[in-house]
PDB file of C-alpha atoms in Angstrom:
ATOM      1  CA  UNK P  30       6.889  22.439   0.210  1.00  0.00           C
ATOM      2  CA  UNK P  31       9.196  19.954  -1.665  1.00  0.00           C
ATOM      3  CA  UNK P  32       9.880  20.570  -4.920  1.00  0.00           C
ATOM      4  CA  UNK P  33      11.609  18.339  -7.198  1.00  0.00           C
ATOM      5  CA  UNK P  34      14.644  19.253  -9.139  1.00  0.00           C
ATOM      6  CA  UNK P  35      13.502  17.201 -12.406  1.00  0.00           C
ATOM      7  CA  UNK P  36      14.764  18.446 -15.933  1.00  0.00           C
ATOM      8  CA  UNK P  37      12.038  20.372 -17.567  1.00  0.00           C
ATOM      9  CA  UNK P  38      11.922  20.424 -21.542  1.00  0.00           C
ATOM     10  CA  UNK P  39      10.871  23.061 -23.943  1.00  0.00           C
ATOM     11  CA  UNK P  40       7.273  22.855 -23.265  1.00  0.00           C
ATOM     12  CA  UNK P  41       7.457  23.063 -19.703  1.00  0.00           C
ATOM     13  CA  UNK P  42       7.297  19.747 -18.391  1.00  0.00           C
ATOM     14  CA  UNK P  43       8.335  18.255 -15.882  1.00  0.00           C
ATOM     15  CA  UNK P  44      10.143  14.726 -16.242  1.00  0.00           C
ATOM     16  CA  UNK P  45      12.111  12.273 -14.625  1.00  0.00           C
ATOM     17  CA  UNK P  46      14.528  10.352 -17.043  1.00  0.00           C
ATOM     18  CA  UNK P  47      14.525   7.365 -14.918  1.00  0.00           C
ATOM     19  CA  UNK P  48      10.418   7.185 -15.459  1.00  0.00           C
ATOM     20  CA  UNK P  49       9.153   7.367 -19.020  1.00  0.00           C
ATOM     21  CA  UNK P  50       5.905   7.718 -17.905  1.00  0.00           C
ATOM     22  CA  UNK P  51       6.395  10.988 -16.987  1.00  0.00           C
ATOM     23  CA  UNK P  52       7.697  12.189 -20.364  1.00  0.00           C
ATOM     24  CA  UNK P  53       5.707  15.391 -21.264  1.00  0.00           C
ATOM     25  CA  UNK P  54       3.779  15.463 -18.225  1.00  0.00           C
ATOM     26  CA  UNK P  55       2.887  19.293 -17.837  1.00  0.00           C
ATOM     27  CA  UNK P  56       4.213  21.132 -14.904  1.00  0.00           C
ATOM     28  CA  UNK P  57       2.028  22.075 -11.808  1.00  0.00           C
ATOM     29  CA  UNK P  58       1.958  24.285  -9.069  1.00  0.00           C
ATOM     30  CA  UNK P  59       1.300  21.878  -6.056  1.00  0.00           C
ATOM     31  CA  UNK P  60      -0.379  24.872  -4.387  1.00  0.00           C
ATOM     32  CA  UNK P  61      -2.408  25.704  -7.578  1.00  0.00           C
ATOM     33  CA  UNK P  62      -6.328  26.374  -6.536  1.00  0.00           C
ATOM     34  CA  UNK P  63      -5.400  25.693  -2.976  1.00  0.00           C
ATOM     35  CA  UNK P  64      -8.313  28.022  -1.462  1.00  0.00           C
ATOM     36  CA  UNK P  65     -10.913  27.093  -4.178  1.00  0.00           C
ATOM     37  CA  UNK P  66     -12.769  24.634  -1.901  1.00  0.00           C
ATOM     38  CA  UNK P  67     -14.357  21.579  -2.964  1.00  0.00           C
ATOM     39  CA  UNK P  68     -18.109  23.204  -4.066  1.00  0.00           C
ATOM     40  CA  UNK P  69     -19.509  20.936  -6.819  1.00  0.00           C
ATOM     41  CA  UNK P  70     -16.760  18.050  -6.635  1.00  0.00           C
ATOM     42  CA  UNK P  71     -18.101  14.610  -6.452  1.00  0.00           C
ATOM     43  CA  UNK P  72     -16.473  11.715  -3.827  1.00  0.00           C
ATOM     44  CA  UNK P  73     -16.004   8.470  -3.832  1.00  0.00           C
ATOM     45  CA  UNK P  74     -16.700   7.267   0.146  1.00  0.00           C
ATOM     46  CA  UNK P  75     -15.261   3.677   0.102  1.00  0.00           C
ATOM     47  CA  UNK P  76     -18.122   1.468   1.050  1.00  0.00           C
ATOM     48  CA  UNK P  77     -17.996  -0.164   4.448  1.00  0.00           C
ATOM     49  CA  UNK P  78     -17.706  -3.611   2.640  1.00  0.00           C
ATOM     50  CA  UNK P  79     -14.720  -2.651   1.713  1.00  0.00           C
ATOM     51  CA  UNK P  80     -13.624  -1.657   5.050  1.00  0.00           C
ATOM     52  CA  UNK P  81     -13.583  -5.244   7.325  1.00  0.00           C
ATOM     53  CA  UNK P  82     -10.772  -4.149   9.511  1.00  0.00           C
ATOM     54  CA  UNK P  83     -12.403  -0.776  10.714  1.00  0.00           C
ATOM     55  CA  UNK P  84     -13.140  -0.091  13.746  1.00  0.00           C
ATOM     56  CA  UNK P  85     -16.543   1.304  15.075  1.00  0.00           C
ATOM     57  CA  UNK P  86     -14.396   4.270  16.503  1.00  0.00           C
ATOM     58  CA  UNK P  87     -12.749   4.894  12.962  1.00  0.00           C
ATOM     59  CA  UNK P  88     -15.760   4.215  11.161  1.00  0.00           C
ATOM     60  CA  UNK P  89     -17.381   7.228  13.254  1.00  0.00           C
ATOM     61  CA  UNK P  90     -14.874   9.346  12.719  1.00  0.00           C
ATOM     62  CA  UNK P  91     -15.410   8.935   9.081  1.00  0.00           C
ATOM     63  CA  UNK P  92     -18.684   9.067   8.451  1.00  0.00           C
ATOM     64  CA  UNK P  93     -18.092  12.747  10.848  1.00  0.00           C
ATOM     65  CA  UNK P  94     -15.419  13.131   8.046  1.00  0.00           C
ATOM     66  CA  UNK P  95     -18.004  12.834   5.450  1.00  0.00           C
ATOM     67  CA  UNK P  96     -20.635  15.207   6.479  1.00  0.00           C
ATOM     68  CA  UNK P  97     -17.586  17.941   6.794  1.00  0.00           C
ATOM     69  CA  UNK P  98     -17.145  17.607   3.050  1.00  0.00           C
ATOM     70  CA  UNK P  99     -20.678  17.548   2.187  1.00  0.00           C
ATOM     71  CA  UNK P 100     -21.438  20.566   4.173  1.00  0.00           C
ATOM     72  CA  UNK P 101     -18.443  22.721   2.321  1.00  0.00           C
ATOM     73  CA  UNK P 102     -20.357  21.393  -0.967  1.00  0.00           C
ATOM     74  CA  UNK P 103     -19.202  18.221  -2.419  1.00  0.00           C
ATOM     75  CA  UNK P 104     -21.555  15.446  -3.033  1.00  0.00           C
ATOM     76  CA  UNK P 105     -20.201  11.991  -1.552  1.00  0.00           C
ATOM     77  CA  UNK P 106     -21.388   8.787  -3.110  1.00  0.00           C
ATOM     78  CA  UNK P 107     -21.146   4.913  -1.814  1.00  0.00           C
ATOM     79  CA  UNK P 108     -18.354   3.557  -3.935  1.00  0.00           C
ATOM     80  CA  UNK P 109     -17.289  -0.217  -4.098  1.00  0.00           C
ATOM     81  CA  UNK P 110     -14.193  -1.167  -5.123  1.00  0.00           C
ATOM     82  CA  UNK P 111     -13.968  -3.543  -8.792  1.00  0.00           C
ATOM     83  CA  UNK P 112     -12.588  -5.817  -6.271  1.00  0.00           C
ATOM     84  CA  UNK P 113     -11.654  -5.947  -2.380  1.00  0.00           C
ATOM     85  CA  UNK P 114      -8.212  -3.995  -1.587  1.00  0.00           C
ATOM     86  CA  UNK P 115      -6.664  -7.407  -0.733  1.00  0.00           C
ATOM     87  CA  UNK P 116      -7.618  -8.632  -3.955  1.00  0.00           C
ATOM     88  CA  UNK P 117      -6.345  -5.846  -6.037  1.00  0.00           C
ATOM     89  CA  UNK P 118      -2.853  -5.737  -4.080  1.00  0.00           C
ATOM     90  CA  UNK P 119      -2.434  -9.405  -4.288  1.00  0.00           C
ATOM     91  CA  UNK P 120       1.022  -9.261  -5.921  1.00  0.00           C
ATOM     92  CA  UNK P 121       2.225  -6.455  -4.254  1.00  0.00           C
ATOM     93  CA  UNK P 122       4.304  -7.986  -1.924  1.00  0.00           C
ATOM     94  CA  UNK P 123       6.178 -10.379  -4.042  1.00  0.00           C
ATOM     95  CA  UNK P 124       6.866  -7.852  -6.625  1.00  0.00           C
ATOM     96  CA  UNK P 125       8.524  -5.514  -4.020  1.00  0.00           C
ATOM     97  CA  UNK P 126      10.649  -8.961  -2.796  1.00  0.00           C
ATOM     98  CA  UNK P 127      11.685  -9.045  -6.308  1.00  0.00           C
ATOM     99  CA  UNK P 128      13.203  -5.638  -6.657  1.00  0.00           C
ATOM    100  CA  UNK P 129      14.433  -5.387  -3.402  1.00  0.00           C
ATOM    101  CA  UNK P 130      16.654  -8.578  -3.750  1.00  0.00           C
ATOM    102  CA  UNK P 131      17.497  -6.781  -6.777  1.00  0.00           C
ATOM    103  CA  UNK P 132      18.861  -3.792  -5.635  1.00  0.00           C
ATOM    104  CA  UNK P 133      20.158  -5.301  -2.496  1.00  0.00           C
ATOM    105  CA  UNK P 134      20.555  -8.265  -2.478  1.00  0.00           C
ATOM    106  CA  UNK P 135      24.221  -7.810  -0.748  1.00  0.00           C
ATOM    107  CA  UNK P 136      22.757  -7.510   2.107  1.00  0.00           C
ATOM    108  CA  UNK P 137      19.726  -9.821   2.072  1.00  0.00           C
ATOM    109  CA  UNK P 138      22.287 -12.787   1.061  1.00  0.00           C
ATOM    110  CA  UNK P 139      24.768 -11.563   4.233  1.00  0.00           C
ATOM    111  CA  UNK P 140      23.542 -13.424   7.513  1.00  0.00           C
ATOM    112  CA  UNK P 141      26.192 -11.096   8.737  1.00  0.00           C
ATOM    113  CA  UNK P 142      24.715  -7.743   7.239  1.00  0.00           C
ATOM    114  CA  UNK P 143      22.570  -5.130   9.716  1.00  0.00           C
ATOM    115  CA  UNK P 144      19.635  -5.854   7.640  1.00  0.00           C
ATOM    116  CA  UNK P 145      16.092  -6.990   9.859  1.00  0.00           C
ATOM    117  CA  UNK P 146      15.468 -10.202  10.007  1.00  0.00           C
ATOM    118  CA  UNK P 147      12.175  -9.578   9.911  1.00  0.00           C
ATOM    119  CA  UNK P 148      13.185  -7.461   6.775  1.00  0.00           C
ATOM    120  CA  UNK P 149      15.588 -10.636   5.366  1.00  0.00           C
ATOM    121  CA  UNK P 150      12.426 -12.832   5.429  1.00  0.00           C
ATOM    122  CA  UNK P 151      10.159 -10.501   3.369  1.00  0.00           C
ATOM    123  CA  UNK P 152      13.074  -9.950   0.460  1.00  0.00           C
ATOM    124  CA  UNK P 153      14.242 -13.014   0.159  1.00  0.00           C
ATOM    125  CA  UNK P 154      11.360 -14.862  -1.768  1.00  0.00           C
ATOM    126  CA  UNK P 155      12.281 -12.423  -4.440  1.00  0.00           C
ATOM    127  CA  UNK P 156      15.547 -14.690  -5.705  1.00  0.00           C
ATOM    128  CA  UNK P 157      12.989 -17.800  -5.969  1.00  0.00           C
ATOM    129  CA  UNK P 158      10.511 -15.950  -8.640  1.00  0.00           C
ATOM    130  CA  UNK P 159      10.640 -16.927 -11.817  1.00  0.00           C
ATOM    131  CA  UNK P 160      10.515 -14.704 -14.750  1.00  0.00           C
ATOM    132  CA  UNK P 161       7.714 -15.903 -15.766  1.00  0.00           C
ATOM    133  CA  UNK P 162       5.684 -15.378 -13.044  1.00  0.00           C
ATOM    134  CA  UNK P 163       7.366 -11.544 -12.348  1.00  0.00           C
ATOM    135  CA  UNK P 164       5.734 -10.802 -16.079  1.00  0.00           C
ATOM    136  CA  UNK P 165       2.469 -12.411 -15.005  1.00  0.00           C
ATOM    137  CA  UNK P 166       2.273 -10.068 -12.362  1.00  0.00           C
ATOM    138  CA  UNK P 167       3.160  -7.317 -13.844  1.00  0.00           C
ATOM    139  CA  UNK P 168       0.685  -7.880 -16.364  1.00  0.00           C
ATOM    140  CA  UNK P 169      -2.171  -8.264 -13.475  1.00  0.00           C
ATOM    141  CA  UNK P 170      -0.294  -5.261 -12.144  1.00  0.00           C
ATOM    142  CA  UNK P 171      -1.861  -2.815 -15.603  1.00  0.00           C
ATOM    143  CA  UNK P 172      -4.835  -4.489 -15.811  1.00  0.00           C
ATOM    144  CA  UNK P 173      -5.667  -3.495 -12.193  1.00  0.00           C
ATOM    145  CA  UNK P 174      -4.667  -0.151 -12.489  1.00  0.00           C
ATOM    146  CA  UNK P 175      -6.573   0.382 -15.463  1.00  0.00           C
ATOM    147  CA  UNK P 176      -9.786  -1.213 -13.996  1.00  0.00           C
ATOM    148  CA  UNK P 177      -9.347   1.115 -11.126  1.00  0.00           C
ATOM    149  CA  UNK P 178      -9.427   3.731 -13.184  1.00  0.00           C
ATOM    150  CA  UNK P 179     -12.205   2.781 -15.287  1.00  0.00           C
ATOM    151  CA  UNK P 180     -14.585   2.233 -11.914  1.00  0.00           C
ATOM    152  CA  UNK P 181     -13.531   6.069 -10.476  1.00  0.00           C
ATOM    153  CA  UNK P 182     -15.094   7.776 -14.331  1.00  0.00           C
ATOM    154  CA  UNK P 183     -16.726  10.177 -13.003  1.00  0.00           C
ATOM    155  CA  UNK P 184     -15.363  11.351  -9.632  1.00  0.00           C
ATOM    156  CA  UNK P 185     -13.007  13.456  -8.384  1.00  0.00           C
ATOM    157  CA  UNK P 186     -11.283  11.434  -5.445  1.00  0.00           C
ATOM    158  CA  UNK P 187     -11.795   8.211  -3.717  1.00  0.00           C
ATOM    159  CA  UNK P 188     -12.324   8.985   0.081  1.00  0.00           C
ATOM    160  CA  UNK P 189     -11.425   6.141   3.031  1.00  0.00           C
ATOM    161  CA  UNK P 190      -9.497   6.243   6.307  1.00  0.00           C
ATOM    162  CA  UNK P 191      -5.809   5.899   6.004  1.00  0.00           C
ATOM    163  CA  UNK P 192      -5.637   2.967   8.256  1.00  0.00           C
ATOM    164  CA  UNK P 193      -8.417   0.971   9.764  1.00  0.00           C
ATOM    165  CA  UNK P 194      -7.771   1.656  13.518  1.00  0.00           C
ATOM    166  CA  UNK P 195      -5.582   3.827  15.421  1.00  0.00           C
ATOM    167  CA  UNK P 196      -1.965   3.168  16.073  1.00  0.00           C
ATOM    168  CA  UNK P 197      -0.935  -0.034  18.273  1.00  0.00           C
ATOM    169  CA  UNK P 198       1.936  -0.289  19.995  1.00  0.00           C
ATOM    170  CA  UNK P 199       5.085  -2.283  17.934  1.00  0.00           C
ATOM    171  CA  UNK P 200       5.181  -5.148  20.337  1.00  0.00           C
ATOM    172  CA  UNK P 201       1.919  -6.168  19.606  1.00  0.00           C
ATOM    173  CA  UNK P 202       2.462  -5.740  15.707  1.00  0.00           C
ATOM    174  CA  UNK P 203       2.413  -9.096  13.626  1.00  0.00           C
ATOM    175  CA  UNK P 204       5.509  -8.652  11.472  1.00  0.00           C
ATOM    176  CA  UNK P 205       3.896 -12.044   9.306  1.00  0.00           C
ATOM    177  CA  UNK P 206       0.556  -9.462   7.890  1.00  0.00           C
ATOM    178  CA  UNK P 207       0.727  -6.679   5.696  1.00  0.00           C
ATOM    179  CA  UNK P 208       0.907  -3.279   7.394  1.00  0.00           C
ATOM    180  CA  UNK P 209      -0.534  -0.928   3.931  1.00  0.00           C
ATOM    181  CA  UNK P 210      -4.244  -2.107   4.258  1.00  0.00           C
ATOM    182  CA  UNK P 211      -5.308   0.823   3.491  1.00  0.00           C
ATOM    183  CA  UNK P 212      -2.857   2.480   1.773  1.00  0.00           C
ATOM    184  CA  UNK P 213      -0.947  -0.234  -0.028  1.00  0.00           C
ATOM    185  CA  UNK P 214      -2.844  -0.273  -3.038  1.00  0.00           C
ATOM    186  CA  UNK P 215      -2.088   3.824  -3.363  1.00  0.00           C
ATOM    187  CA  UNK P 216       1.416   2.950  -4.215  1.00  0.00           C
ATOM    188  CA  UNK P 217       1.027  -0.457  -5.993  1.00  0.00           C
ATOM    189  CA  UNK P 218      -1.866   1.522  -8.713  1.00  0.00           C
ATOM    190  CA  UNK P 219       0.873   4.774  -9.210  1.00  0.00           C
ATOM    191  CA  UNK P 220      -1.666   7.027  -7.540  1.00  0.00           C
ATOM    192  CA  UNK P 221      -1.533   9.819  -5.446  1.00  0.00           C
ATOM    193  CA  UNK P 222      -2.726  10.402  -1.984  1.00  0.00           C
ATOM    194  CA  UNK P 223      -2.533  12.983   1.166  1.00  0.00           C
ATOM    195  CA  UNK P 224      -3.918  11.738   4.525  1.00  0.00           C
ATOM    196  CA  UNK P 225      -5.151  14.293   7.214  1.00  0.00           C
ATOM    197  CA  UNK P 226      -6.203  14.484  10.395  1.00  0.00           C
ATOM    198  CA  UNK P 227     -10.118  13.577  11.712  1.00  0.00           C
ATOM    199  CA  UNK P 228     -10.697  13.519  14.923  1.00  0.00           C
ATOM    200  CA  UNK P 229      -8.975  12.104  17.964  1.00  0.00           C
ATOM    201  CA  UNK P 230     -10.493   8.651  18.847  1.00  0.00           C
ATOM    202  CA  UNK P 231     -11.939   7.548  22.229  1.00  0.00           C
ATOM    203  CA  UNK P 232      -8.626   5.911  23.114  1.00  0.00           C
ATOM    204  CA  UNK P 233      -6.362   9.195  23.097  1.00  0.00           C
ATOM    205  CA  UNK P 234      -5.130   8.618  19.545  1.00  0.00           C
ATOM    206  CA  UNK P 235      -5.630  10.618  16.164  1.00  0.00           C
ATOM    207  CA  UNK P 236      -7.914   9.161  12.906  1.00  0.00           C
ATOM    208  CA  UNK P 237      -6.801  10.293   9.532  1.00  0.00           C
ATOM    209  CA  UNK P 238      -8.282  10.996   6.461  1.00  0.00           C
ATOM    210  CA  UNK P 239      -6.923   9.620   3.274  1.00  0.00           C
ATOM    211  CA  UNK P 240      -7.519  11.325  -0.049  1.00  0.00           C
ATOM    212  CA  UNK P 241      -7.081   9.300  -3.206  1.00  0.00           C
ATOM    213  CA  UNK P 242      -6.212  10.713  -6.635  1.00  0.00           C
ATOM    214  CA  UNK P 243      -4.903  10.179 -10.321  1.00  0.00           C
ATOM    215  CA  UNK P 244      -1.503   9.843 -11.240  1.00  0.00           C
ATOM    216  CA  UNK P 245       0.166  13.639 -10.594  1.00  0.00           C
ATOM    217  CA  UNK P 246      -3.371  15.203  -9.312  1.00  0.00           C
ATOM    218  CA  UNK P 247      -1.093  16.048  -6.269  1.00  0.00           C
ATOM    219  CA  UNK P 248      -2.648  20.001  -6.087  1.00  0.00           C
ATOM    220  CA  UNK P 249      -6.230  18.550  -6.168  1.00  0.00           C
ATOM    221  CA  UNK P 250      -5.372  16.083  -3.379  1.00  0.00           C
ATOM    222  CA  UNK P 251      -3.971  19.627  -1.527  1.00  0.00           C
ATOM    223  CA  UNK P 252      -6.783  21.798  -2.165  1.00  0.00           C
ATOM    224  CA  UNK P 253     -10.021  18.676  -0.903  1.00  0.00           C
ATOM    225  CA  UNK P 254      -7.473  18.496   1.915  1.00  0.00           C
ATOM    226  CA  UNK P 255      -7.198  21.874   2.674  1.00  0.00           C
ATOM    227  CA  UNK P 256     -11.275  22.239   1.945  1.00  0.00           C
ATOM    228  CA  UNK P 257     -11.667  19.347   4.972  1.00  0.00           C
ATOM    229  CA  UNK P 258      -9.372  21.270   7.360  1.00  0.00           C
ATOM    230  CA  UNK P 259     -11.535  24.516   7.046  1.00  0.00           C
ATOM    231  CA  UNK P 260     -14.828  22.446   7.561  1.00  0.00           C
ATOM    232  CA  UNK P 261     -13.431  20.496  10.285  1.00  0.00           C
ATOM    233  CA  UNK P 262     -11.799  22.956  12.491  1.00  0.00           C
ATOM    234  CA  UNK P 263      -9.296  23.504  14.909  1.00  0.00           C
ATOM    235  CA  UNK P 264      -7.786  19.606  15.422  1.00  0.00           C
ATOM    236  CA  UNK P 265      -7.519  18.443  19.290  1.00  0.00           C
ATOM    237  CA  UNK P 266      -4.387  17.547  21.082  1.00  0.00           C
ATOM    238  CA  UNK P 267      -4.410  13.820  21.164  1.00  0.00           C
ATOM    239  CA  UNK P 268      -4.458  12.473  24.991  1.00  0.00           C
ATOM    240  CA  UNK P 269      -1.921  10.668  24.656  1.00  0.00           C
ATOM    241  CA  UNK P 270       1.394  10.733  27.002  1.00  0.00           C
ATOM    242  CA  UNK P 271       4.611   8.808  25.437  1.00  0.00           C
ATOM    243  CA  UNK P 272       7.129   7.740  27.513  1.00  0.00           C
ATOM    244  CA  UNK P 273      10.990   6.994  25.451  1.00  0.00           C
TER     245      UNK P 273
END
């Protein structure tokens, strides 16, 4: 288990001094209530609307996913999102291009430097971005996050699959789309999330699970993990041979 080596104060919190959001944020045990199941939690299950890219495959291994949590006990309700994941992620990218040219923009400004180019050509935008427009989005940027927030009242997790179809081989990636459509919005919203194993799909490969909490709900993410592993069983070798 990682454990981070943040300064803890008086009261027994656990802080980073480079985030001041986490001033006076008690400490946890991640492993806290590990074995306590998930017997009268209520879930989020991401409505299928929200879902375009999912295959039927994924979409049964899901819905398999779901029944596995409502047998241990938890009660799983439809949920749809304030607004569509592509919609609430909008300015993702171009914030990350602005602090990445920030912090390296050595090496993004080098035609000579080891960096990507597929890499260069996502950073780069972020020396053309005005300030205005970075505060603009990083206004959008709370007021999503809070209206997140404000839609989950009232339940413990927000349940989807971590990506939307099993794993394609790189050379047939487009390098031009997002990758994160699924999980992008974990990040750009300062939640927290743990993604486990379904099943193993028709074509060899493995589905995941992705488990969507608060800010620094990290041991409840564990423990509704944990829960789904018991209910779900022993998890199949994928079928899949890799050659290097």
């Amino acid at each position: 288990v990682f454990r981070p080596t943040q300064p803890q104060n008086a009261a027994g919190s656990r802080t980073d001094p480079r985030d001041g959001s986490t001033f006076g944020i008690k400490r946890a045990d991640p492993l806290d209530g590990l074995e306590s199941g998930v017997r009268g939690m209520r879930f989020a299950r991401l409505a299928d609307k929200d879902m375009p890219l999912a295959t039927p495959d994924m979409r049964r291994a899901f819905d398999n996913a779901m029944r596995h949590l409502s047998d241990a006990g938890a009660t799983i309700v439809p949920f749809v999102l304030p607004a569509s994941l592509h919609e609430i992620t909008r300015f993702c990218g171009r914030i990350m291009a602005v602090e990445a040219y920030a912090h390296y923009r050595q090496f993004v400004d080098d035609p000579k430097s080891a960096l990507h180019a597929n890499i260069r050509e996502r950073m780069a935008p972020g020396a053309k971005i005005l300030a205005s427009e970075w505060l603009d989005m990083r206004v959008a940027w709370k007021c999503e996050g809070q209206r997140f927030l404000k839609s989950m009242y009232g339940f413990d997790a927000l349940l989807l699959p971590t990506t939307p179809f099993t794993a394609h081989p790189v050379a047939t990636v487009n390098e031009a789309l997002s990758p994160g459509g699924h999980t992008r919005f974990v990040n750009y919203l300062e939640l927290c999330a743990l993604s486990v194993p379904m099943s193993v799909a028709p074509d060899g490969l493995p589905t995941s699970l992705q488990i969507v909490c608060r800010r620094f709900d990290d041991p409840l993410a564990l423990r509704i993990g944990r829960a789904f592993e018991q209910a779900r069983g022993v998890f199949p070798k994928p079928n899949v041979w890799w050659s290097i």
